[in-house]
mmCIF file of C-alpha atoms in Angstrom:
data_model
loop_
_atom_site.group_PDB
_atom_site.id
_atom_site.type_symbol
_atom_site.label_atom_id
_atom_site.label_comp_id
_atom_site.label_asym_id
_atom_site.label_seq_id
_atom_site.Cartn_x
_atom_site.Cartn_y
_atom_site.Cartn_z
ATOM 1 C CA MET A 1 0.000 0.000 0.000
ATOM 2 C CA ASN A 2 1.552 3.324 -1.006
ATOM 3 C CA ARG A 3 1.390 6.510 1.080
ATOM 4 C CA THR A 4 -1.660 7.895 -0.773
ATOM 5 C CA GLU A 5 -3.592 4.642 -0.269
ATOM 6 C CA GLN A 6 -2.541 4.603 3.385
ATOM 7 C CA LEU A 7 -3.845 8.147 3.865
ATOM 8 C CA ARG A 8 -7.070 7.272 2.032
ATOM 9 C CA ASP A 9 -7.377 4.273 4.336
ATOM 10 C CA ILE A 10 -6.860 6.469 7.434
ATOM 11 C CA ARG A 11 -9.413 8.990 6.124
ATOM 12 C CA ALA A 12 -11.950 6.262 5.369
ATOM 13 C CA THR A 13 -11.955 5.092 8.977
ATOM 14 C CA PRO A 14 -14.073 7.136 11.403
ATOM 15 C CA LYS A 15 -12.208 9.854 13.319
ATOM 16 C CA ARG A 16 -10.497 8.573 16.431
ATOM 17 C CA LYS A 17 -12.282 9.940 19.504
ATOM 18 C CA VAL A 18 -10.082 11.203 22.318
ATOM 19 C CA LEU A 19 -10.646 12.774 25.721
ATOM 20 C CA ILE A 20 -8.283 15.260 27.387
ATOM 21 C CA SER A 21 -8.580 15.972 31.112
ATOM 22 C CA GLY A 22 -7.537 19.552 31.924
ATOM 23 C CA ALA A 23 -7.979 22.894 30.140
ATOM 24 C CA SER A 24 -4.971 24.808 31.437
ATOM 25 C CA ILE A 25 -1.976 24.810 29.050
ATOM 26 C CA ALA A 26 -1.041 21.259 28.002
ATOM 27 C CA GLY A 27 -4.726 20.310 27.486
ATOM 28 C CA PRO A 28 -5.798 22.977 24.962
ATOM 29 C CA ALA A 29 -2.399 22.791 23.202
ATOM 30 C CA LEU A 30 -2.792 19.021 22.770
ATOM 31 C CA ALA A 31 -6.420 19.525 21.669
ATOM 32 C CA PHE A 32 -5.273 21.994 18.999
ATOM 33 C CA TRP A 33 -2.713 19.650 17.453
ATOM 34 C CA LEU A 34 -4.816 16.468 17.716
ATOM 35 C CA ASN A 35 -7.683 18.290 15.992
ATOM 36 C CA ARG A 36 -5.275 19.363 13.243
ATOM 37 C CA HIS A 37 -4.225 15.737 12.847
ATOM 38 C CA GLY A 38 -7.833 14.663 12.306
ATOM 39 C CA PHE A 39 -8.954 13.470 15.757
ATOM 40 C CA ALA A 40 -12.374 14.177 17.298
ATOM 41 C CA VAL A 41 -11.382 15.877 20.568
ATOM 42 C CA THR A 42 -13.252 16.413 23.847
ATOM 43 C CA VAL A 43 -11.702 18.375 26.746
ATOM 44 C CA VAL A 44 -13.097 18.020 30.270
ATOM 45 C CA GLU A 45 -12.270 20.651 32.909
ATOM 46 C CA LYS A 46 -13.444 20.736 36.508
ATOM 47 C CA ALA A 47 -13.510 24.557 36.617
ATOM 48 C CA GLY A 48 -16.464 26.414 35.135
ATOM 49 C CA THR A 49 -14.428 28.387 32.567
ATOM 50 C CA PRO A 50 -10.837 28.592 31.313
ATOM 51 C CA ARG A 51 -8.816 29.994 34.205
ATOM 52 C CA LEU A 52 -7.822 33.539 33.421
ATOM 53 C CA GLY A 53 -5.681 35.756 35.642
ATOM 54 C CA GLY A 54 -2.783 34.189 37.463
ATOM 55 C CA TYR A 55 0.907 34.830 37.881
ATOM 56 C CA PRO A 56 3.316 35.509 34.992
ATOM 57 C CA ILE A 57 4.884 32.584 33.145
ATOM 58 C CA ASP A 58 7.631 32.195 30.550
ATOM 59 C CA VAL A 59 7.487 30.824 27.016
ATOM 60 C CA ARG A 60 11.013 30.125 25.796
ATOM 61 C CA GLY A 61 13.106 28.298 23.240
ATOM 62 C CA THR A 62 11.384 25.479 21.364
ATOM 63 C CA ALA A 63 7.998 26.427 22.872
ATOM 64 C CA LEU A 64 8.117 29.771 21.008
ATOM 65 C CA GLU A 65 8.129 27.815 17.739
ATOM 66 C CA VAL A 66 5.086 25.810 18.922
ATOM 67 C CA VAL A 67 3.023 28.961 19.616
ATOM 68 C CA ARG A 68 4.222 30.453 16.304
ATOM 69 C CA ARG A 69 2.926 27.359 14.449
ATOM 70 C CA MET A 70 -0.374 27.672 16.329
ATOM 71 C CA GLY A 71 -0.771 31.229 15.046
ATOM 72 C CA ILE A 72 -1.002 32.765 18.541
ATOM 73 C CA LEU A 73 2.482 34.316 18.739
ATOM 74 C CA PRO A 74 1.298 37.832 17.706
ATOM 75 C CA ARG A 75 -1.402 37.772 20.391
ATOM 76 C CA LEU A 76 1.140 36.666 22.995
ATOM 77 C CA ARG A 77 3.681 39.289 21.871
ATOM 78 C CA ASP A 78 0.972 41.905 22.501
ATOM 79 C CA ALA A 79 0.485 40.484 25.998
ATOM 80 C CA HIS A 80 4.246 40.331 26.733
ATOM 81 C CA ILE A 81 5.268 41.714 30.106
ATOM 82 C CA ASP A 82 8.354 43.851 29.796
ATOM 83 C CA LEU A 83 10.091 43.225 33.098
ATOM 84 C CA ARG A 84 12.892 45.776 33.324
ATOM 85 C CA ARG A 85 14.425 45.373 36.729
ATOM 86 C CA LEU A 86 15.033 42.748 39.397
ATOM 87 C CA THR A 87 16.076 44.050 42.825
ATOM 88 C CA PHE A 88 17.298 41.904 45.721
ATOM 89 C CA LEU A 89 16.984 43.065 49.315
ATOM 90 C CA ASP A 90 18.503 41.861 52.587
ATOM 91 C CA GLY A 91 16.577 41.040 55.767
ATOM 92 C CA ASP A 92 16.434 44.701 56.787
ATOM 93 C CA GLY A 93 15.086 45.764 53.397
ATOM 94 C CA GLY A 94 18.392 47.258 52.210
ATOM 95 C CA GLU A 95 19.372 46.805 48.548
ATOM 96 C CA VAL A 96 21.846 44.028 47.718
ATOM 97 C CA ALA A 97 21.792 44.375 43.921
ATOM 98 C CA SER A 98 19.568 45.581 41.093
ATOM 99 C CA LEU A 99 19.865 43.745 37.767
ATOM 100 C CA ASP A 100 18.537 43.244 34.270
ATOM 101 C CA PRO A 101 16.194 40.217 34.732
ATOM 102 C CA HIS A 102 17.736 38.303 31.799
ATOM 103 C CA THR A 103 21.072 38.264 33.616
ATOM 104 C CA VAL A 104 19.481 36.030 36.250
ATOM 105 C CA THR A 105 16.880 34.030 34.284
ATOM 106 C CA GLY A 106 19.114 33.133 31.345
ATOM 107 C CA GLY A 107 16.359 34.304 29.023
ATOM 108 C CA VAL A 108 16.946 35.975 25.676
ATOM 109 C CA ALA A 109 15.855 39.619 25.478
ATOM 110 C CA GLY A 110 13.567 40.382 22.542
ATOM 111 C CA GLN A 111 12.735 36.690 21.977
ATOM 112 C CA ASP A 112 11.487 35.031 25.145
ATOM 113 C CA LEU A 113 7.942 35.794 26.182
ATOM 114 C CA GLU A 114 6.667 36.475 29.641
ATOM 115 C CA VAL A 115 2.886 36.671 29.865
ATOM 116 C CA ARG A 116 0.234 36.348 32.530
ATOM 117 C CA ARG A 117 -0.804 32.727 32.811
ATOM 118 C CA GLY A 118 -4.381 33.661 31.887
ATOM 119 C CA ASP A 119 -3.233 35.391 28.681
ATOM 120 C CA LEU A 120 -1.662 32.118 27.535
ATOM 121 C CA THR A 121 -4.632 29.929 28.554
ATOM 122 C CA GLY A 122 -6.994 32.472 26.920
ATOM 123 C CA ALA A 123 -5.039 32.442 23.648
ATOM 124 C CA LEU A 124 -4.912 28.624 23.596
ATOM 125 C CA TYR A 125 -8.631 28.341 24.330
ATOM 126 C CA ALA A 126 -9.541 30.896 21.644
ATOM 127 C CA ALA A 127 -7.431 28.982 19.104
ATOM 128 C CA VAL A 128 -9.292 25.727 19.694
ATOM 129 C CA ARG A 129 -12.758 26.363 21.168
ATOM 130 C CA ASP A 130 -14.596 26.288 17.802
ATOM 131 C CA ASP A 131 -13.062 22.965 16.745
ATOM 132 C CA VAL A 132 -13.231 20.773 19.830
ATOM 133 C CA GLU A 133 -15.835 19.969 22.480
ATOM 134 C CA PHE A 134 -15.310 21.436 25.971
ATOM 135 C CA LEU A 135 -17.085 20.021 29.043
ATOM 136 C CA PHE A 136 -16.680 22.524 31.880
ATOM 137 C CA ASN A 137 -17.727 21.913 35.505
ATOM 138 C CA ASP A 138 -17.047 18.201 35.075
ATOM 139 C CA SER A 139 -14.236 15.685 35.497
ATOM 140 C CA ILE A 140 -13.395 12.027 34.974
ATOM 141 C CA ASP A 141 -14.734 9.755 37.686
ATOM 142 C CA THR A 142 -13.538 6.344 36.441
ATOM 143 C CA LEU A 143 -11.503 4.965 33.535
ATOM 144 C CA ASP A 144 -11.950 1.364 32.427
ATOM 145 C CA GLN A 145 -9.607 -0.039 29.789
ATOM 146 C CA SER A 146 -10.707 -3.664 29.872
ATOM 147 C CA ASP A 147 -11.672 -5.080 26.477
ATOM 148 C CA HIS A 148 -15.298 -4.806 25.497
ATOM 149 C CA GLY A 149 -17.110 -5.980 22.405
ATOM 150 C CA HIS A 150 -18.967 -2.845 21.357
ATOM 151 C CA GLY A 151 -17.820 -3.143 17.779
ATOM 152 C CA HIS A 152 -14.912 -0.689 18.176
ATOM 153 C CA GLY A 153 -12.667 -2.384 15.640
ATOM 154 C CA HIS A 154 -10.915 -4.886 17.901
ATOM 155 C CA GLY A 155 -13.242 -4.150 20.797
ATOM 156 C CA HIS A 156 -10.767 -1.881 22.552
ATOM 157 C CA GLY A 157 -11.243 1.557 24.019
ATOM 158 C CA VAL A 158 -11.495 3.426 27.293
ATOM 159 C CA ASP A 159 -14.870 3.545 29.030
ATOM 160 C CA VAL A 160 -15.141 6.814 30.944
ATOM 161 C CA THR A 161 -17.689 7.779 33.561
ATOM 162 C CA PHE A 162 -17.890 11.478 34.407
ATOM 163 C CA ARG A 163 -18.582 13.065 37.782
ATOM 164 C CA GLY A 164 -21.575 14.761 36.186
ATOM 165 C CA GLY A 165 -23.090 11.344 35.423
ATOM 166 C CA GLY A 166 -22.208 10.906 31.744
ATOM 167 C CA ARG A 167 -20.658 7.724 30.288
ATOM 168 C CA ARG A 168 -18.739 7.581 27.022
ATOM 169 C CA THR A 169 -16.131 5.480 25.248
ATOM 170 C CA PHE A 170 -12.960 6.972 23.737
ATOM 171 C CA ASP A 171 -10.110 5.537 21.686
ATOM 172 C CA MET A 172 -7.594 7.318 23.930
ATOM 173 C CA VAL A 173 -7.558 9.466 27.063
ATOM 174 C CA PHE A 174 -4.930 12.062 28.007
ATOM 175 C CA GLY A 175 -4.165 13.416 31.461
ATOM 176 C CA ALA A 176 -3.224 17.104 31.209
ATOM 177 C CA ASP A 177 -4.383 17.758 34.748
ATOM 178 C CA GLY A 178 -1.274 19.127 36.413
ATOM 179 C CA LEU A 179 1.235 18.340 39.146
ATOM 180 C CA HIS A 180 -1.374 16.626 41.349
ATOM 181 C CA SER A 181 -2.975 14.773 38.405
ATOM 182 C CA ARG A 182 -5.963 12.579 39.263
ATOM 183 C CA THR A 183 -5.585 10.789 35.914
ATOM 184 C CA ARG A 184 -2.049 9.784 36.921
ATOM 185 C CA ALA A 185 -3.191 8.648 40.373
ATOM 186 C CA SER A 186 -5.965 6.462 38.952
ATOM 187 C CA LEU A 187 -3.590 4.780 36.475
ATOM 188 C CA PHE A 188 -0.228 4.651 38.201
ATOM 189 C CA GLY A 189 -1.052 5.022 41.907
ATOM 190 C CA PRO A 190 -0.195 7.636 44.552
ATOM 191 C CA GLU A 191 1.732 10.777 43.636
ATOM 192 C CA GLU A 192 4.395 10.255 46.318
ATOM 193 C CA GLN A 193 6.229 7.633 44.236
ATOM 194 C CA PHE A 194 6.795 10.108 41.340
ATOM 195 C CA HIS A 195 7.039 13.271 43.381
ATOM 196 C CA ARG A 196 10.574 14.634 43.691
ATOM 197 C CA TYR A 197 10.270 17.322 46.336
ATOM 198 C CA LEU A 198 12.887 20.077 46.038
ATOM 199 C CA GLY A 199 12.605 21.410 49.578
ATOM 200 C CA TYR A 200 10.458 24.528 49.136
ATOM 201 C CA CYS A 201 6.825 25.635 49.352
ATOM 202 C CA PHE A 202 5.363 28.834 47.989
ATOM 203 C CA ALA A 203 2.193 30.870 48.151
ATOM 204 C CA GLY A 204 1.204 33.301 45.405
ATOM 205 C CA PHE A 205 -1.661 35.824 45.343
ATOM 206 C CA THR A 206 -2.422 39.343 44.133
ATOM 207 C CA MET A 207 -2.569 42.438 46.305
ATOM 208 C CA ARG A 208 -2.859 46.194 45.884
ATOM 209 C CA ASN A 209 0.209 47.938 44.464
ATOM 210 C CA THR A 210 0.806 50.484 47.218
ATOM 211 C CA PHE A 211 4.570 50.268 46.654
ATOM 212 C CA GLY A 212 4.985 52.409 43.538
ATOM 213 C CA LEU A 213 6.412 49.412 41.654
ATOM 214 C CA SER A 214 6.336 49.298 37.837
ATOM 215 C CA HIS A 215 7.626 46.587 35.437
ATOM 216 C CA GLU A 216 9.857 45.170 38.141
ATOM 217 C CA THR A 217 10.302 42.506 40.797
ATOM 218 C CA VAL A 218 11.667 43.057 44.280
ATOM 219 C CA ILE A 219 12.844 40.024 46.293
ATOM 220 C CA TRP A 220 13.540 40.056 50.035
ATOM 221 C CA ASN A 221 15.518 37.151 51.518
ATOM 222 C CA THR A 222 16.562 35.765 54.838
ATOM 223 C CA PRO A 223 17.949 32.194 55.080
ATOM 224 C CA GLY A 224 15.217 29.770 54.010
ATOM 225 C CA ARG A 225 12.648 32.499 53.323
ATOM 226 C CA ALA A 226 11.906 34.804 50.410
ATOM 227 C CA ALA A 227 9.180 37.364 49.775
ATOM 228 C CA ALA A 228 8.708 38.856 46.315
ATOM 229 C CA LEU A 229 6.540 41.595 44.851
ATOM 230 C CA TYR A 230 6.130 41.476 41.098
ATOM 231 C CA ALA A 231 4.597 44.434 39.245
ATOM 232 C CA THR A 232 3.736 43.379 35.682
ATOM 233 C CA GLY A 233 3.062 46.951 34.556
ATOM 234 C CA ASP A 234 1.946 50.305 35.958
ATOM 235 C CA ASN A 235 -1.317 48.870 37.228
ATOM 236 C CA ASP A 236 -2.688 48.940 40.743
ATOM 237 C CA GLU A 237 -2.053 45.252 41.404
ATOM 238 C CA VAL A 238 1.098 43.275 42.190
ATOM 239 C CA HIS A 239 1.725 39.549 42.356
ATOM 240 C CA ALA A 240 2.995 38.598 45.790
ATOM 241 C CA PHE A 241 5.019 35.439 46.443
ATOM 242 C CA LEU A 242 6.095 33.950 49.763
ATOM 243 C CA ASN A 243 8.580 31.111 49.333
ATOM 244 C CA PHE A 244 10.099 29.053 52.160
ATOM 245 C CA ALA A 245 12.262 26.009 52.730
ATOM 246 C CA ARG A 246 10.676 23.029 54.465
ATOM 247 C CA PRO A 247 12.252 19.574 54.808
ATOM 248 C CA GLU A 248 9.053 17.581 54.175
ATOM 249 C CA PRO A 249 6.199 18.468 51.812
ATOM 250 C CA PRO A 250 3.046 19.492 53.741
ATOM 251 C CA PHE A 251 0.773 16.937 52.057
ATOM 252 C CA ASP A 252 -1.955 17.716 54.615
ATOM 253 C CA ALA A 253 -2.183 21.320 53.355
ATOM 254 C CA PHE A 254 -2.543 20.540 49.621
ATOM 255 C CA ARG A 255 -6.320 20.839 49.475
ATOM 256 C CA ASN A 256 -6.892 22.997 52.542
ATOM 257 C CA PRO A 257 -6.506 26.766 51.973
ATOM 258 C CA GLU A 258 -6.899 27.564 55.687
ATOM 259 C CA ALA A 259 -4.035 25.207 56.578
ATOM 260 C CA GLN A 260 -1.956 26.864 53.823
ATOM 261 C CA ARG A 261 -2.612 30.372 55.164
ATOM 262 C CA GLY A 262 -1.770 29.232 58.685
ATOM 263 C CA LEU A 263 1.467 27.564 57.629
ATOM 264 C CA VAL A 264 2.699 30.612 55.675
ATOM 265 C CA ALA A 265 1.711 33.019 58.460
ATOM 266 C CA ALA A 266 3.630 30.938 61.027
ATOM 267 C CA VAL A 267 6.783 30.744 58.888
ATOM 268 C CA PHE A 268 6.853 34.517 58.205
ATOM 269 C CA ALA A 269 5.501 35.669 61.605
ATOM 270 C CA ASP A 270 8.591 37.692 62.605
ATOM 271 C CA ALA A 271 9.649 38.834 59.113
ATOM 272 C CA GLY A 272 10.428 42.471 58.330
ATOM 273 C CA TRP A 273 10.263 44.615 55.171
ATOM 274 C CA GLU A 274 6.742 44.572 53.591
ATOM 275 C CA VAL A 275 6.010 41.026 54.771
ATOM 276 C CA PRO A 276 3.476 41.898 57.528
ATOM 277 C CA GLY A 277 1.320 43.702 54.919
ATOM 278 C CA MET A 278 1.702 40.742 52.552
ATOM 279 C CA LEU A 279 0.480 38.354 55.276
ATOM 280 C CA ALA A 280 -2.536 40.596 55.901
ATOM 281 C CA ALA A 281 -3.332 40.537 52.156
ATOM 282 C CA LEU A 282 -2.843 36.752 52.098
ATOM 283 C CA ARG A 283 -5.589 36.312 54.708
ATOM 284 C CA ASP A 284 -8.164 37.970 52.412
ATOM 285 C CA ALA A 285 -6.802 36.869 49.017
ATOM 286 C CA ASP A 286 -9.402 35.088 46.885
ATOM 287 C CA ASP A 287 -6.811 33.881 44.363
ATOM 288 C CA LEU A 288 -4.323 32.125 46.645
ATOM 289 C CA PHE A 289 -2.160 29.619 44.790
ATOM 290 C CA PHE A 290 -0.176 27.377 47.146
ATOM 291 C CA ASP A 291 2.080 24.528 46.138
ATOM 292 C CA VAL A 292 5.352 22.759 46.649
ATOM 293 C CA VAL A 293 8.435 23.199 44.506
ATOM 294 C CA SER A 294 8.782 19.726 43.101
ATOM 295 C CA GLN A 295 9.199 17.658 39.995
ATOM 296 C CA ILE A 296 7.290 14.705 38.632
ATOM 297 C CA ARG A 297 9.626 11.998 37.324
ATOM 298 C CA MET A 298 8.084 8.873 35.847
ATOM 299 C CA PRO A 299 9.642 5.810 34.188
ATOM 300 C CA ARG A 300 6.903 5.923 31.518
ATOM 301 C CA TRP A 301 4.193 8.395 30.571
ATOM 302 C CA SER A 302 1.488 6.042 29.332
ATOM 303 C CA SER A 303 -0.422 2.922 30.235
ATOM 304 C CA GLY A 304 -2.582 1.175 27.672
ATOM 305 C CA ARG A 305 -4.609 3.817 25.864
ATOM 306 C CA VAL A 306 -3.997 6.584 28.408
ATOM 307 C CA ALA A 307 -1.039 8.991 28.306
ATOM 308 C CA LEU A 308 0.065 11.955 30.407
ATOM 309 C CA VAL A 309 1.337 15.321 29.165
ATOM 310 C CA GLY A 310 2.727 18.475 30.787
ATOM 311 C CA ASP A 311 3.081 18.766 34.579
ATOM 312 C CA ALA A 312 1.105 15.538 35.110
ATOM 313 C CA ALA A 313 3.954 13.606 33.442
ATOM 314 C CA TYR A 314 7.059 15.743 33.918
ATOM 315 C CA ALA A 315 6.590 18.892 35.979
ATOM 316 C CA PRO A 316 10.038 20.537 35.977
ATOM 317 C CA SER A 317 9.225 22.614 39.129
ATOM 318 C CA PHE A 318 8.155 26.169 39.697
ATOM 319 C CA LEU A 319 11.778 27.297 40.040
ATOM 320 C CA THR A 320 12.736 26.434 36.466
ATOM 321 C CA GLY A 321 10.088 28.651 34.888
ATOM 322 C CA GLN A 322 9.876 25.915 32.235
ATOM 323 C CA GLY A 323 6.561 24.236 33.084
ATOM 324 C CA SER A 324 4.522 26.017 30.409
ATOM 325 C CA SER A 325 7.198 25.562 27.757
ATOM 326 C CA LEU A 326 7.511 21.820 28.467
ATOM 327 C CA ALA A 327 3.708 21.489 28.345
ATOM 328 C CA LEU A 328 3.527 23.231 24.946
ATOM 329 C CA VAL A 329 6.383 21.208 23.454
ATOM 330 C CA GLY A 330 5.158 17.920 24.962
ATOM 331 C CA ALA A 331 1.649 18.478 23.559
ATOM 332 C CA TYR A 332 3.035 19.129 20.068
ATOM 333 C CA MET A 333 5.292 16.060 20.193
ATOM 334 C CA LEU A 334 2.551 13.777 21.534
ATOM 335 C CA ALA A 335 0.093 14.793 18.796
ATOM 336 C CA ALA A 336 2.767 14.482 16.082
ATOM 337 C CA SER A 337 3.692 11.009 17.373
ATOM 338 C CA LEU A 338 0.068 9.843 17.092
ATOM 339 C CA ALA A 339 -0.681 11.411 13.697
ATOM 340 C CA ASP A 340 -0.215 8.247 11.635
ATOM 341 C CA ARG A 341 0.284 5.580 14.290
ATOM 342 C CA ASP A 342 -1.900 3.618 16.672
ATOM 343 C CA HIS A 343 -1.791 4.426 20.379
ATOM 344 C CA ALA A 344 0.918 1.884 21.279
ATOM 345 C CA ALA A 345 3.382 2.953 18.564
ATOM 346 C CA GLY A 346 2.434 6.621 19.035
ATOM 347 C CA PHE A 347 3.047 6.640 22.779
ATOM 348 C CA ALA A 348 6.393 4.871 22.285
ATOM 349 C CA ALA A 349 7.398 7.496 19.693
ATOM 350 C CA TYR A 350 6.356 10.308 22.084
ATOM 351 C CA GLU A 351 8.601 8.933 24.843
ATOM 352 C CA HIS A 352 11.458 8.368 22.424
ATOM 353 C CA SER A 353 11.319 11.862 20.901
ATOM 354 C CA THR A 354 10.599 13.970 23.986
ATOM 355 C CA ARG A 355 12.180 12.386 27.054
ATOM 356 C CA GLU A 356 15.697 13.735 26.549
ATOM 357 C CA PHE A 357 14.372 17.314 26.201
ATOM 358 C CA VAL A 358 12.329 16.894 29.386
ATOM 359 C CA THR A 359 15.278 15.461 31.333
ATOM 360 C CA LEU A 360 17.594 18.276 30.226
ATOM 361 C CA ASN A 361 15.104 20.881 31.401
ATOM 362 C CA GLN A 362 14.405 19.120 34.696
ATOM 363 C CA GLU A 363 18.118 18.952 35.414
ATOM 364 C CA GLN A 364 18.435 22.721 35.000
ATOM 365 C CA VAL A 365 16.920 23.182 38.424
ATOM 366 C CA GLY A 366 20.086 22.574 40.401
ATOM 367 C CA LYS A 367 22.066 24.937 38.212
ATOM 368 C CA GLY A 368 21.252 28.391 39.470
ATOM 369 C CA ASP A 369 17.504 28.468 39.988
ATOM 370 C CA ALA A 370 17.436 27.090 43.508
ATOM 371 C CA THR A 371 20.459 29.203 44.469
ATOM 372 C CA LEU A 372 18.158 32.243 44.385
ATOM 373 C CA PHE A 373 16.640 30.921 47.626
ATOM 374 C CA PRO A 374 19.519 29.907 49.933
ATOM 375 C CA THR A 375 18.686 28.180 53.193
ATOM 376 C CA THR A 376 21.754 29.126 55.271
ATOM 377 C CA ALA A 377 23.358 32.460 56.161
ATOM 378 C CA GLY A 378 26.609 31.423 54.472
ATOM 379 C CA ALA A 379 24.878 30.427 51.242
ATOM 380 C CA LEU A 380 22.874 33.666 51.276
ATOM 381 C CA GLU A 381 26.067 35.708 51.587
ATOM 382 C CA GLN A 382 27.605 33.770 48.667
ATOM 383 C CA ARG A 383 24.522 34.377 46.556
ATOM 384 C CA ASN A 384 24.595 38.093 47.380
ATOM 385 C CA ASP A 385 28.247 38.301 46.317
ATOM 386 C CA MET A 386 27.353 36.577 43.040
ATOM 387 C CA LEU A 387 24.485 39.046 42.443
ATOM 388 C CA ARG A 388 26.728 42.057 43.108
ATOM 389 C CA LYS A 389 29.219 40.726 40.537
ATOM 390 C CA LEU A 390 26.411 40.030 38.041
ATOM 391 C CA SER A 391 24.989 43.532 38.436
ATOM 392 C CA ALA A 392 28.309 44.910 37.194
ATOM 393 C CA MET A 393 28.177 42.769 34.027
ATOM 394 C CA PRO A 394 26.248 43.343 30.778
ATOM 395 C CA PRO A 395 23.456 40.817 30.137
ATOM 396 C CA ALA A 396 24.674 37.621 28.472
ATOM 397 C CA PRO A 397 23.735 37.307 24.781
ATOM 398 C CA GLU A 398 23.054 33.560 24.924
ATOM 399 C CA GLY A 399 20.074 31.913 26.601
ATOM 400 C CA ARG A 400 20.443 28.534 28.277
ATOM 401 C CA PRO A 401 20.564 25.827 25.627
ATOM 402 C CA ALA A 402 18.154 23.465 27.433
ATOM 403 C CA HIS A 403 15.232 25.691 26.401
ATOM 404 C CA SER A 404 16.001 25.042 22.746
ATOM 405 C CA ALA A 405 17.417 21.521 22.818
ATOM 406 C CA LEU A 406 14.715 20.020 20.608
ATOM 407 C CA THR A 407 13.993 20.602 16.922
ATOM 408 C CA LEU A 408 10.298 20.143 16.232
ATOM 409 C CA PRO A 409 9.290 17.724 13.493
ATOM 410 C CA ALA A 410 7.398 19.381 10.620
ATOM 411 C CA PHE A 411 3.632 19.523 10.864
ATOM 412 C CA THR A 412 2.162 17.401 8.049
ATOM 413 C CA PRO A 413 -1.651 17.449 8.111
ATOM 414 C CA CYS A 414 -3.404 14.277 6.955
#
């Protein structure tokens, strides 16, 4: 059978039906590319709408090429946050160093994007909402992959029951449901076995910009604690972050906002600078985002007809700033791998093509990112010396190669 006959054969068969759990970044990106490759796509999301708002995120390296191919790069360029200054303070609030942000992040000025999380999710949703089915306010309750003779070719598929009461059968299911993925837990078991905790927790929320900050971030540190105020523009709101070292992850606080507020308040109780005002704002914040700084590392990303993508499979950690980029690249690679293969061959190709890129980016975390948050007085002094030296240097022309360590295969529509 030649290529044309093969394609005619693929086209003659009914569209493969797939379900994606999660409508944040990896989910809509995967939906976009699977739809382009001829799949019938449904996305289920437990929230009532795409989540707008949220803290700023980076899109770098190979991921920039993915958003360019999706046609959303101009929209994201318009939403780009031009962060101009990064200032570090000591425990008394005195300035240690003030730098060009790219000097510290390893980003490339004029290329890398920094956008509010909601601007990226909004652009992804807009690019795909007319072509795929979205089920909001719902989630997967059970997945059953046992064989069944409903006339699905060889009698294979995934029977899904939804929390909302629906039941449907799909050819494949994808978990794009984040660091604490329920899809992963139902297939592979408890998170703890894949969770590589990096020793920090953080709380993020918005508060009023009473500090006169504009296009800049200010970071206060004492050993094991950091407080940051991030002004994305000249607006009257800043993103506040409270980051702290903790030997064990507080698993009990993961789904309990009151426990999270209490934990953060206790850790920062005696802190100076603007921290008391930040704690007061934290108590009333309606957009608190609390999590651990950790990675997900798995020996394989699929089981049967179900595969994981983005943070659910390979969260690189909050400190790398690479979560969104890995999700975008992983979604593209997964869809490309499935374009003209069945699920088994497609999932194997996805692992083969993408794992090295993921590993490279996960390993970046020990190389500079975590050193921004030292846990001892000696390490803090060393970091401050490094920052003072950096502030005297021009920004480096080259970004870190891990961002760009993958060349995307061409998109060839069926």
